[in-house]
Coordinates of C-alpha atoms (C1' of nucleotides) in Angstrom, one line a residue:
Chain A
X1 CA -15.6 -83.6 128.9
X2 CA -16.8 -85.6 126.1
X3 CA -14.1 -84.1 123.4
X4 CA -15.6 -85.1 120.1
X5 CA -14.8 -82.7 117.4
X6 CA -16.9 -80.7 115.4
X7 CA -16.9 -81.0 111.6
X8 CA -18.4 -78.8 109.5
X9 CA -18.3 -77.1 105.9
X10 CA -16.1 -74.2 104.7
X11 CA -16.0 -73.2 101.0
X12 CA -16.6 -76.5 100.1
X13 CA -14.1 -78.5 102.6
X14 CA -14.8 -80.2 105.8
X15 CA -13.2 -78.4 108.5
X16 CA -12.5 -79.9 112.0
X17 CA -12.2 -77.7 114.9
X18 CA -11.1 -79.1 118.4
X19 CA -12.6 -79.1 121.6
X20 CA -9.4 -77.4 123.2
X21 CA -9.5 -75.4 120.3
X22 CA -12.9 -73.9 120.6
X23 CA -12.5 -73.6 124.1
X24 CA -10.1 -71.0 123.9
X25 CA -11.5 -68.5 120.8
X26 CA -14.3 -66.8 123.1
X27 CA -10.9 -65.6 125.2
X28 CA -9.3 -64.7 121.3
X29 CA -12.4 -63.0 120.7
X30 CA -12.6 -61.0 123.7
X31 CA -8.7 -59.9 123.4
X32 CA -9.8 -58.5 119.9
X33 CA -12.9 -56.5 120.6
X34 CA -10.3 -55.0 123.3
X35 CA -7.9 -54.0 120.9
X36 CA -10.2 -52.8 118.1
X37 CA -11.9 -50.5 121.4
X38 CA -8.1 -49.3 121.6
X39 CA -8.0 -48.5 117.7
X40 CA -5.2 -51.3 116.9
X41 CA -5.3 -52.1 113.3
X42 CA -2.8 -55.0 113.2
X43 CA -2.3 -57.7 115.8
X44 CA 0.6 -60.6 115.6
X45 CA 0.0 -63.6 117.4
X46 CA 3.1 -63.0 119.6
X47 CA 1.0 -60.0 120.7
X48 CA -2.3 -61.9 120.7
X49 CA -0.8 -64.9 122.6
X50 CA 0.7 -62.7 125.9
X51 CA -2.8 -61.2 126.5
X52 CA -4.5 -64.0 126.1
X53 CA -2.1 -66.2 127.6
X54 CA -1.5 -69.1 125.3
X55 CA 1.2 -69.7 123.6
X56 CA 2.1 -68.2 120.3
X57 CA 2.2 -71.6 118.0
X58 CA -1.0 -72.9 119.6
X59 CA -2.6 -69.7 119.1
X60 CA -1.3 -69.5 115.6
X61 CA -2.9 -73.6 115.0
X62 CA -5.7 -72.0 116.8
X63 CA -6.6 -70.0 114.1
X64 CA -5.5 -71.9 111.4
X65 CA -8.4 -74.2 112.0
X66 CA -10.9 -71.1 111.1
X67 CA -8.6 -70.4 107.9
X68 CA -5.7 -68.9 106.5
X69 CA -7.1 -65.3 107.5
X70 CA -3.3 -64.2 108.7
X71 CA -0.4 -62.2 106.5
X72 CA 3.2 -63.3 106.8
X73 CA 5.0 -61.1 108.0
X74 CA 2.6 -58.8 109.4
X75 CA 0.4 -60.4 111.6
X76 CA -3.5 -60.8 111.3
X77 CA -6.2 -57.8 111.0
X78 CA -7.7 -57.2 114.5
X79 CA -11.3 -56.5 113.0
X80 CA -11.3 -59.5 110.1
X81 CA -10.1 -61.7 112.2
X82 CA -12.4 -60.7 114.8
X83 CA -15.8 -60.6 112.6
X84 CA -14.0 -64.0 111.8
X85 CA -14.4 -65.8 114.8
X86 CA -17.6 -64.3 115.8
X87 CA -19.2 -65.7 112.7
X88 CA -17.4 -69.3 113.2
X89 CA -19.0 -69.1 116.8
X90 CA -22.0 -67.8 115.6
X91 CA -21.8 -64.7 118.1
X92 CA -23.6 -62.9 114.8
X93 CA -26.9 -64.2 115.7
X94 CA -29.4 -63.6 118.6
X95 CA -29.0 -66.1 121.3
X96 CA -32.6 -66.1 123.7
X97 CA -31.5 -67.5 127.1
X98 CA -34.0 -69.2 129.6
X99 CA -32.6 -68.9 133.3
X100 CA -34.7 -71.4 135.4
X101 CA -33.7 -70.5 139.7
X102 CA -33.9 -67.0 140.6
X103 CA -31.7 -67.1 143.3
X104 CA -28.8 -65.3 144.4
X105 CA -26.8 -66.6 141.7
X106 CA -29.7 -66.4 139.3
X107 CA -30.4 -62.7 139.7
X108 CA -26.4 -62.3 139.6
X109 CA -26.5 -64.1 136.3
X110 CA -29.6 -62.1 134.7
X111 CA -27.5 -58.8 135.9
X112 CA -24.4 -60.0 134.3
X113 CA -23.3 -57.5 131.7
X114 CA -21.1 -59.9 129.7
X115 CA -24.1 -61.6 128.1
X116 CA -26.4 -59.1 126.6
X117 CA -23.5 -57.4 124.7
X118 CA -22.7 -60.6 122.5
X119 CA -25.5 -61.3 121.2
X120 CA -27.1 -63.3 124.3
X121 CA -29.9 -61.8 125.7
X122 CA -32.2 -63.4 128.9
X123 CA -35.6 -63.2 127.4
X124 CA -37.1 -65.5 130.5
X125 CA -36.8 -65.8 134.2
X126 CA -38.6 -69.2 135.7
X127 CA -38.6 -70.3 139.0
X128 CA -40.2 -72.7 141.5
X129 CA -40.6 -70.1 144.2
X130 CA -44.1 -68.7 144.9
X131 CA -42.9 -65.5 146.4
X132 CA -40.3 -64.7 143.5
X133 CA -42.8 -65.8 141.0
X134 CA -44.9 -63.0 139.3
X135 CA -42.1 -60.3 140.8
X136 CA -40.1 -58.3 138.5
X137 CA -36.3 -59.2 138.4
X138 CA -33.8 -56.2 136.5
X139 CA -31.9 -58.1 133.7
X140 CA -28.9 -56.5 132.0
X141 CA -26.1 -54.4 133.3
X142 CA -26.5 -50.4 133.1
X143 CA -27.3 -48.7 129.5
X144 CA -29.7 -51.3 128.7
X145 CA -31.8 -52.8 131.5
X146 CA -35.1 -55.1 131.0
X147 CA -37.4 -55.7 133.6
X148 CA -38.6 -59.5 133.2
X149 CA -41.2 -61.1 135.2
X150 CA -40.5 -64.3 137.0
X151 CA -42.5 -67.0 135.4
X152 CA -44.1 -70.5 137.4
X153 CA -41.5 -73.2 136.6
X154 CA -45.1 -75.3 135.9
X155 CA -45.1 -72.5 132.8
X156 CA -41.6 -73.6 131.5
X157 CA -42.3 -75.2 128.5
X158 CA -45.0 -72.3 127.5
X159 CA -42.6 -69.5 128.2
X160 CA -39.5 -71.3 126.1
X161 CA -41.8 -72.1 122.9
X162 CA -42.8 -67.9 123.5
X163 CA -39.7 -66.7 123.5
X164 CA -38.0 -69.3 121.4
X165 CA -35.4 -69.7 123.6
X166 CA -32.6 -71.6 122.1
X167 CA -30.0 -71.9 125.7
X168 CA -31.2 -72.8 129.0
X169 CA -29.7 -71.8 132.1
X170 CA -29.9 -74.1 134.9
X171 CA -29.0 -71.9 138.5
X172 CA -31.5 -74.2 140.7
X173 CA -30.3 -76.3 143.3
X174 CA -28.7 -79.5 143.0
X175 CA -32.1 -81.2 144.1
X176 CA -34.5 -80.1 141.1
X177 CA -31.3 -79.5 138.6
X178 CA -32.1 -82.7 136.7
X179 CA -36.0 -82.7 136.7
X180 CA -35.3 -79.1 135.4
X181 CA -32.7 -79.9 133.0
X182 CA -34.8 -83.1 131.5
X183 CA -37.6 -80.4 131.0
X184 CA -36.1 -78.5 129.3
X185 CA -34.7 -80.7 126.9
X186 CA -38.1 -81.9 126.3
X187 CA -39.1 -78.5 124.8
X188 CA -36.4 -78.1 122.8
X189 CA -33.7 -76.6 124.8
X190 CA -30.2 -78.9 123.5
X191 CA -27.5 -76.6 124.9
X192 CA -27.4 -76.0 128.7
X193 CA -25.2 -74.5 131.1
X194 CA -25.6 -75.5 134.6
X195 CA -24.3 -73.7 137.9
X196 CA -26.4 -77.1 139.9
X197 CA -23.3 -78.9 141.4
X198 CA -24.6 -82.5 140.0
X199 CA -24.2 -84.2 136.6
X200 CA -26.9 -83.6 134.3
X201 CA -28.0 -86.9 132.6
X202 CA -29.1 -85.3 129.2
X203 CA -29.8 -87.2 125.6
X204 CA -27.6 -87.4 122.9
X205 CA -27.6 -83.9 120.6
X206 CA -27.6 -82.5 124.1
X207 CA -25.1 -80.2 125.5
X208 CA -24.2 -79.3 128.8
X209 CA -21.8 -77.1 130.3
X210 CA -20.8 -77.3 133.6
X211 CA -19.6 -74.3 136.0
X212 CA -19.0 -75.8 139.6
X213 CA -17.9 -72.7 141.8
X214 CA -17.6 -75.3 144.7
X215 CA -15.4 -77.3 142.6
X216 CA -13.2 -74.8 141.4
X217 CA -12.0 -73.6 145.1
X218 CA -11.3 -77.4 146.3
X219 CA -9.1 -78.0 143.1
X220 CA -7.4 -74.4 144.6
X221 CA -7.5 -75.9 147.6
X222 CA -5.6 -79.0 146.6
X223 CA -3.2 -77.4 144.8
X224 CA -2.7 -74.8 147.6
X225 CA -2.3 -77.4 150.3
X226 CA 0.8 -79.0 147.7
X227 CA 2.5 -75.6 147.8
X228 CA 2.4 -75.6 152.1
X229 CA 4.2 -78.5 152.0
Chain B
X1 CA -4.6 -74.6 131.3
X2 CA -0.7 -75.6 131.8
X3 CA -1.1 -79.2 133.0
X4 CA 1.4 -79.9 135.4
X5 CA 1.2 -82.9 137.0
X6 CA 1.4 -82.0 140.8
X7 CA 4.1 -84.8 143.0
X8 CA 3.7 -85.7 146.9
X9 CA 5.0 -87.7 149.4
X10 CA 2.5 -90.0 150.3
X11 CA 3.1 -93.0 152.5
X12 CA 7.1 -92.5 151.8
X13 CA 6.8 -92.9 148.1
X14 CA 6.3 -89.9 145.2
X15 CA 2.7 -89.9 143.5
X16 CA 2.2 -87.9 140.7
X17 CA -1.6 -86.7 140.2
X18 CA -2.4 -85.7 136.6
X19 CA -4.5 -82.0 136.3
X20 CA -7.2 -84.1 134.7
X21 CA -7.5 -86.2 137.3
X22 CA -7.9 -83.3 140.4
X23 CA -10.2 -81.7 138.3
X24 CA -12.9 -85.0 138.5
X25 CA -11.7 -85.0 142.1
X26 CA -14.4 -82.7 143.7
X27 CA -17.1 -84.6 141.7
X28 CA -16.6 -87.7 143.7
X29 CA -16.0 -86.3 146.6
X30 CA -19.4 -84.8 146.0
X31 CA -21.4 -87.7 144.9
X32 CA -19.6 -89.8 147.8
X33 CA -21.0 -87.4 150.6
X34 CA -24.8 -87.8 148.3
X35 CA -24.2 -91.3 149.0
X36 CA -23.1 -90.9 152.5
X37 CA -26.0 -89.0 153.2
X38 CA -28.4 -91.7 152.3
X39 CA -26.7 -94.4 154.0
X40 CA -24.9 -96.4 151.8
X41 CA -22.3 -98.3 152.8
X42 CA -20.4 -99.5 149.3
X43 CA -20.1 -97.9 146.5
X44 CA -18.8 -99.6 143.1
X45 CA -17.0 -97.7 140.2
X46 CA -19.5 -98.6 138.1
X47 CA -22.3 -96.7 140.0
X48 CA -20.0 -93.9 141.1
X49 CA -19.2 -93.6 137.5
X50 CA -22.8 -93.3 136.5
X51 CA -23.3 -90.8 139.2
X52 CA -20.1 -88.1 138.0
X53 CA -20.6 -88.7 134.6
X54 CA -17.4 -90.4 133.4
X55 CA -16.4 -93.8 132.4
X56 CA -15.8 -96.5 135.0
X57 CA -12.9 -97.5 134.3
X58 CA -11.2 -93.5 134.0
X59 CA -12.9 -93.5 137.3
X60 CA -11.1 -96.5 138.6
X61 CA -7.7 -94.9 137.5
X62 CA -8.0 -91.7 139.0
X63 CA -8.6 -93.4 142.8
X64 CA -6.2 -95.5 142.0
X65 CA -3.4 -92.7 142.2
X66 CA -5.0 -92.0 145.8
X67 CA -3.9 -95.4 146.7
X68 CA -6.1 -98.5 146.3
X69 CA -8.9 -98.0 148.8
X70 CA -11.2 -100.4 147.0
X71 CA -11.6 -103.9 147.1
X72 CA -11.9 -106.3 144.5
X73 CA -15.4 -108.1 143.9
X74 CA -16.4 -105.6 146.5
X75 CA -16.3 -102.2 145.7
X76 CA -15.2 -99.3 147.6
X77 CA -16.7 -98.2 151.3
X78 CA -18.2 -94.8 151.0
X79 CA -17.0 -93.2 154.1
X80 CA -13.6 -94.3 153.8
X81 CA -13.0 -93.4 150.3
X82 CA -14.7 -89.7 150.7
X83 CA -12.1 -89.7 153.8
X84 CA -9.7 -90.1 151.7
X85 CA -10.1 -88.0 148.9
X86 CA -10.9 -84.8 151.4
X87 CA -7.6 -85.6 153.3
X88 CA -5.6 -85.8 149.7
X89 CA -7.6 -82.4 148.3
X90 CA -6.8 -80.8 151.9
X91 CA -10.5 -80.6 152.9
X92 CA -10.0 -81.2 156.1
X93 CA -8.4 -78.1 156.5
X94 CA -9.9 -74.6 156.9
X95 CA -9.4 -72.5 154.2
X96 CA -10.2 -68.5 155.0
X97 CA -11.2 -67.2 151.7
X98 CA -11.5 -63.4 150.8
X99 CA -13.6 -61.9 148.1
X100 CA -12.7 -58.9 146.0
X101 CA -15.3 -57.2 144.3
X102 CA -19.2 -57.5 146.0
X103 CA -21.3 -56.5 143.4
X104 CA -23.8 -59.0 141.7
X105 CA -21.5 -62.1 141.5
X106 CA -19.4 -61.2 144.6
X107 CA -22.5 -61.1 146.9
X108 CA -23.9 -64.2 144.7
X109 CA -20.7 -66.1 145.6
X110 CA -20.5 -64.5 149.8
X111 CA -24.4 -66.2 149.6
X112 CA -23.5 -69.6 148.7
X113 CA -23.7 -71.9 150.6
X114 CA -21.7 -74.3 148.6
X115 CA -18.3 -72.5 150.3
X116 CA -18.8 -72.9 153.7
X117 CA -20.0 -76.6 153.7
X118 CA -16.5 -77.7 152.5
X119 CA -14.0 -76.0 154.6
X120 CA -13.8 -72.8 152.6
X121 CA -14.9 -69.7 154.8
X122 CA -15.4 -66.4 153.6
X123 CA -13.6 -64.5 155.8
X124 CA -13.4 -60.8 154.5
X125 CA -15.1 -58.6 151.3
X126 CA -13.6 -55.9 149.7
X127 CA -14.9 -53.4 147.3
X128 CA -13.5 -50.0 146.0
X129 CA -17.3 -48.4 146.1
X130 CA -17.3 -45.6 148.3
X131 CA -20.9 -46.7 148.8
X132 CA -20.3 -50.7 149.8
X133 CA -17.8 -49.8 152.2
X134 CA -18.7 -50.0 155.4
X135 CA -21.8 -52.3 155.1
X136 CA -22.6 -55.3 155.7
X137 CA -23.3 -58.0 153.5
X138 CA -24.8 -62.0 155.0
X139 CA -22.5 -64.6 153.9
X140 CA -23.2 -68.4 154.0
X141 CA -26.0 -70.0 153.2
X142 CA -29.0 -70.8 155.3
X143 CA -28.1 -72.0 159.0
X144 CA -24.9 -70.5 159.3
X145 CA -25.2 -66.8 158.4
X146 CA -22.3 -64.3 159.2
X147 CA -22.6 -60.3 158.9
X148 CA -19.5 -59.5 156.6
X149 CA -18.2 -55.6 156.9
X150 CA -17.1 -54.9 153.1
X151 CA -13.4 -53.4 153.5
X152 CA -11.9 -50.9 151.6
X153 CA -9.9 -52.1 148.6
X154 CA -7.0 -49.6 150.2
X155 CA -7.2 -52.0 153.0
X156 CA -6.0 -54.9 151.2
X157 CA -3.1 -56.2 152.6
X158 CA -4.2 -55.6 156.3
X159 CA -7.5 -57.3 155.4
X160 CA -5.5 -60.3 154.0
X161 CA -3.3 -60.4 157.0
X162 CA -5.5 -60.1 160.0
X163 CA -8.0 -62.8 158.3
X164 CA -5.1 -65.1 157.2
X165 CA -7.0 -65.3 153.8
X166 CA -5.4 -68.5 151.8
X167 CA -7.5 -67.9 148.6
X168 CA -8.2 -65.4 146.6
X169 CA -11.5 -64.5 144.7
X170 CA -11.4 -61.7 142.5
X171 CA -15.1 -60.9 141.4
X172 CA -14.4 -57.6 140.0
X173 CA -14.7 -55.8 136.3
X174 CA -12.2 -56.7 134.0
X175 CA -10.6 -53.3 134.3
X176 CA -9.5 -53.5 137.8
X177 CA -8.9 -57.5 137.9
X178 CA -4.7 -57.4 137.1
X179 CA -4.6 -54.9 139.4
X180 CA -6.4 -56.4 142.6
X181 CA -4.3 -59.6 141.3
X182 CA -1.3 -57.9 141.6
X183 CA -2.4 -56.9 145.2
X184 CA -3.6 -60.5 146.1
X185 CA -0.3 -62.3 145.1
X186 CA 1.9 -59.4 146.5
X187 CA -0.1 -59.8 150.1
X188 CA 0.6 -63.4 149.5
X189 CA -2.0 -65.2 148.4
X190 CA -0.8 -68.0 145.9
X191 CA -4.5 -69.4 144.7
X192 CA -6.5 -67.0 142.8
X193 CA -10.2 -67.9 141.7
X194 CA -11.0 -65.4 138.8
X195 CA -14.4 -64.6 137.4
X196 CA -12.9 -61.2 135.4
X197 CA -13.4 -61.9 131.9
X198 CA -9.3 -61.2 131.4
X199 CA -6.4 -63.0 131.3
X200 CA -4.6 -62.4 134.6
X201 CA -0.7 -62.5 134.8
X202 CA 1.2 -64.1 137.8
X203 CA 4.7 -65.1 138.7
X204 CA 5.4 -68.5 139.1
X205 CA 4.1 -70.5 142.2
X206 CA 0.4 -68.7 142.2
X207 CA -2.4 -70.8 141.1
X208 CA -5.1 -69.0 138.7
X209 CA -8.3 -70.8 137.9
X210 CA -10.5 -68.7 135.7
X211 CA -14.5 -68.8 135.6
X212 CA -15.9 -67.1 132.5
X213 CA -19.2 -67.4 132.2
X214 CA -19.8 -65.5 128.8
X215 CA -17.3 -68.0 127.7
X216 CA -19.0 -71.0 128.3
X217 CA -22.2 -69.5 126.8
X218 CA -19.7 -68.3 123.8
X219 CA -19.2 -72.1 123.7
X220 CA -22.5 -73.8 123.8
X221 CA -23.9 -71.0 121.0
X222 CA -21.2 -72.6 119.1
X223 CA -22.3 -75.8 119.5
X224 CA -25.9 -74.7 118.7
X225 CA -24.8 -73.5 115.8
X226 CA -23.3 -76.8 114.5
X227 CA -26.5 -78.8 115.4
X228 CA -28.8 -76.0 113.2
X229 CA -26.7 -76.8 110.0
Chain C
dA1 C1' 15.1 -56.6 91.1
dC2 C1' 17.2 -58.6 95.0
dA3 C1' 18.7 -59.4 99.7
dC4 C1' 16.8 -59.2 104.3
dA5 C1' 14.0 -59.0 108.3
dT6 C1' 9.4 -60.5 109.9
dT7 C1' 5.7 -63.4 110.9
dT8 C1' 2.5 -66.9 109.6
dG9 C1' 1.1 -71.7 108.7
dT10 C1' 2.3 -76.4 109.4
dG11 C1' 4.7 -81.0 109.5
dC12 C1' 6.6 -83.7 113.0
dA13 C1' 7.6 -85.1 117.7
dA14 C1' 6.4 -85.3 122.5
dA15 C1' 3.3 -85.4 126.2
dA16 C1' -1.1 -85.9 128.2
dA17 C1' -5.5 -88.0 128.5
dA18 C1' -8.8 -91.4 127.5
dG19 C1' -10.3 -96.0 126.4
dC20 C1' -9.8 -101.2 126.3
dA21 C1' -9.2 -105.5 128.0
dC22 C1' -7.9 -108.7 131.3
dA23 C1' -5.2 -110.6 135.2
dA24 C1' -5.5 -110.4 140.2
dA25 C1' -8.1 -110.3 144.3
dT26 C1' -12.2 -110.9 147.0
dC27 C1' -16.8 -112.8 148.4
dG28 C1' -20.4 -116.1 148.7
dT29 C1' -21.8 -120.9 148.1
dC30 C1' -21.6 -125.6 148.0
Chain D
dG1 C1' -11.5 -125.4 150.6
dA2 C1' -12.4 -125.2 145.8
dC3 C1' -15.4 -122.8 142.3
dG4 C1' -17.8 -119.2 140.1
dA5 C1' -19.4 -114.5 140.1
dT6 C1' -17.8 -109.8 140.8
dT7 C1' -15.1 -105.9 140.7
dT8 C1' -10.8 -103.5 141.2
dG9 C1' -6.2 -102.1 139.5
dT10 C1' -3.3 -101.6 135.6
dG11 C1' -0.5 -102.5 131.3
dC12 C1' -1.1 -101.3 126.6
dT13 C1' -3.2 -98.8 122.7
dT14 C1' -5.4 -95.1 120.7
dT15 C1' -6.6 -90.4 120.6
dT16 C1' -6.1 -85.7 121.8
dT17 C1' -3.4 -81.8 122.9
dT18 C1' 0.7 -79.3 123.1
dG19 C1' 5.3 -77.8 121.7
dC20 C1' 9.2 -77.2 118.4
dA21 C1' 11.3 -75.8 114.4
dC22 C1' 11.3 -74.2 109.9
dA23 C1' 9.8 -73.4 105.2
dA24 C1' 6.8 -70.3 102.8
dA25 C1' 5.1 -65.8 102.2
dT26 C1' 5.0 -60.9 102.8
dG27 C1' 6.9 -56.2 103.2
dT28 C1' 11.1 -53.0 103.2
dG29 C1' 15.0 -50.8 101.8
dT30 C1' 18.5 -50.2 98.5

DNA sequence: ACACATTTGTGCAAAAAAGCACAAATCGTC
DNA sequence: GACGATTTGTGCTTTTTTGCACAAATGTGT
């Protein structure tokens, strides 16, 4: 992980927000929406902390970063703070996601739940596979389901400039996940995630994000095989 | 993440492996069996490094708390370093794995093929749907395909210890995850791979590694943002 | 208005991780 | 068998991340 920090302006200063740091406010996030769904008004961070499972002081540096939007004494507002953090990760806006590979985990992806409520929503499905391509795939968990038609991966570029996809999805095998992945960065795409189990080789501006289910098992694994012994 | 540093007894001495360093693990591994399967003999940390994605000489450091397996002016040999790092992750081993939750993701996860290739086998599914229980569901990839009967979640523990399940996967809404986790640990499972979008709690001695995937898009959309400005 | 109980925000210290630079070891060649 | 070209392994430095401890700020009760 390439930890540069981010900079950028708030009333006026420059602000610098780790890579730990940001890594951990979509967990901060979700603990909130939680507690607002259970009608908590006021949150401390001791409180914050034990669900999220950090410790108190980092999650209190944690959201120092964003601003000084705690009270001493009382603890930090679950909504404010919440609206907060969604606007410092820009969960406010519309996020169009392109998933190229509509396979197993593809489809699983496109039905995940998770994404459409915050702001991210699949607006593309491309593939390499004739038989897939032209079918209709069900995208979104239940209450608000789209049907999207699997597009030709030769269409890629077309479909992403028509939909104005801003994040790319890459759930293609390891094979095609860099031919993909350069592809998309040449119409536009500059934040990837990528299931592929292979490092994408991607400009600079570029971001990728890497989930390696594979990867995540063997470091189990290891850690597993220390306990046996 | 609460980096311990993980101690063994290798070759009579104690060597300590840094969490950073068995997270980058798998990567080789993975590149080294690319580069097995095309026949090449020597590798050097320069290429290898190129291939994973980090630095040469971080690469270089992490092997070298394997043991030195390279040779100087030479390089390392393919096959014997991949060896080496499968025996030290305990990839050599079989490693029953059982899967809580089969809807989207869980069947997305029994489907890949990714598991069985390394040792990991997908022994056993469980679900609390009256309507999955009972059926079967293909795991593994192409090849090597095995009907899977989905258990009842009531079954648990039996499940867990007629299959000899090591590891745990808990693919299962957020609302049931500490529960099931609870289950897991108390049936004795000690490495937990959790795709709930919640924090889970475990005593001491039980391994969680957590796969969010809203998080990571969370993350890039951050990024994103920063690059618009 | 003042003492007191909380809880945040943060300066400082410790630990972990990453990066640099080069000595040590090896191979091929003359 | 010595020399030069490589490439590993590693001591040292720098950066990042985490943890501790406490002053500063707020609310409460008298």
């Amino acid at each position: 992980m390439p930890s540069k920090s981010t900079s950028s302006f708030k009333d006026g200063r420059i602000s610098k927000i780790s890579e730990a740091t940001i890594s951990r406010l979509p967990a901060y996030y979700r603990a909130l929406t939680q507690l607002a769904d259970s009608a908590q008004v006021r949150v401390s961070s001791e409180e914050l902390a034990a669900i999220t499972g950090v410790s108190s002081a980092m999650l209190r540096k944690d959201l120092s970063h964003l601003g000084s939007y705690g009270t001493r004494g009382v603890g930090y507002e679950v909504e404010f703070l919440r609206y907060q953090i969604s606007r410092e990760m820009g969960l406010n806006h519309d996020w169009p996601v392109v998933i190229v590979g509509v396979g197993n985990l593809g489809r699983a992806l496109a039905h995940y739940g998770g994404f459409g409520s915050r702001g991210f929503r699949v607006v593309a499905l491309v593939d390499s596979d004739q038989t897939l391509i032209g079918t209709k795939v069900k995208c979104g968990a239940e209450g608000k389901t789209v049907d999207l038609l699997v597009h030709a991966l030769s269409d890629l570029e077309d479909v992403i400039k028509e939909t104005n996809a801003r994040l790319g999805v890459v759930a293609t095998p390891a094979e095609s996940a860099q031919g993909v992945s350069d592809r998309l960065v040449k119409a536009g795409i500059r934040s990837i995630l990528n299931f592929a189990p292979i490092h994408l080789s991607v400009p600079d501006g570029v971001d990728v994000r890497k989930v390696d289910l594979a990867s995540e098992l063997q470091i189990l694994a290891f850690h597993e095989q220390r306990k046996a012994v």
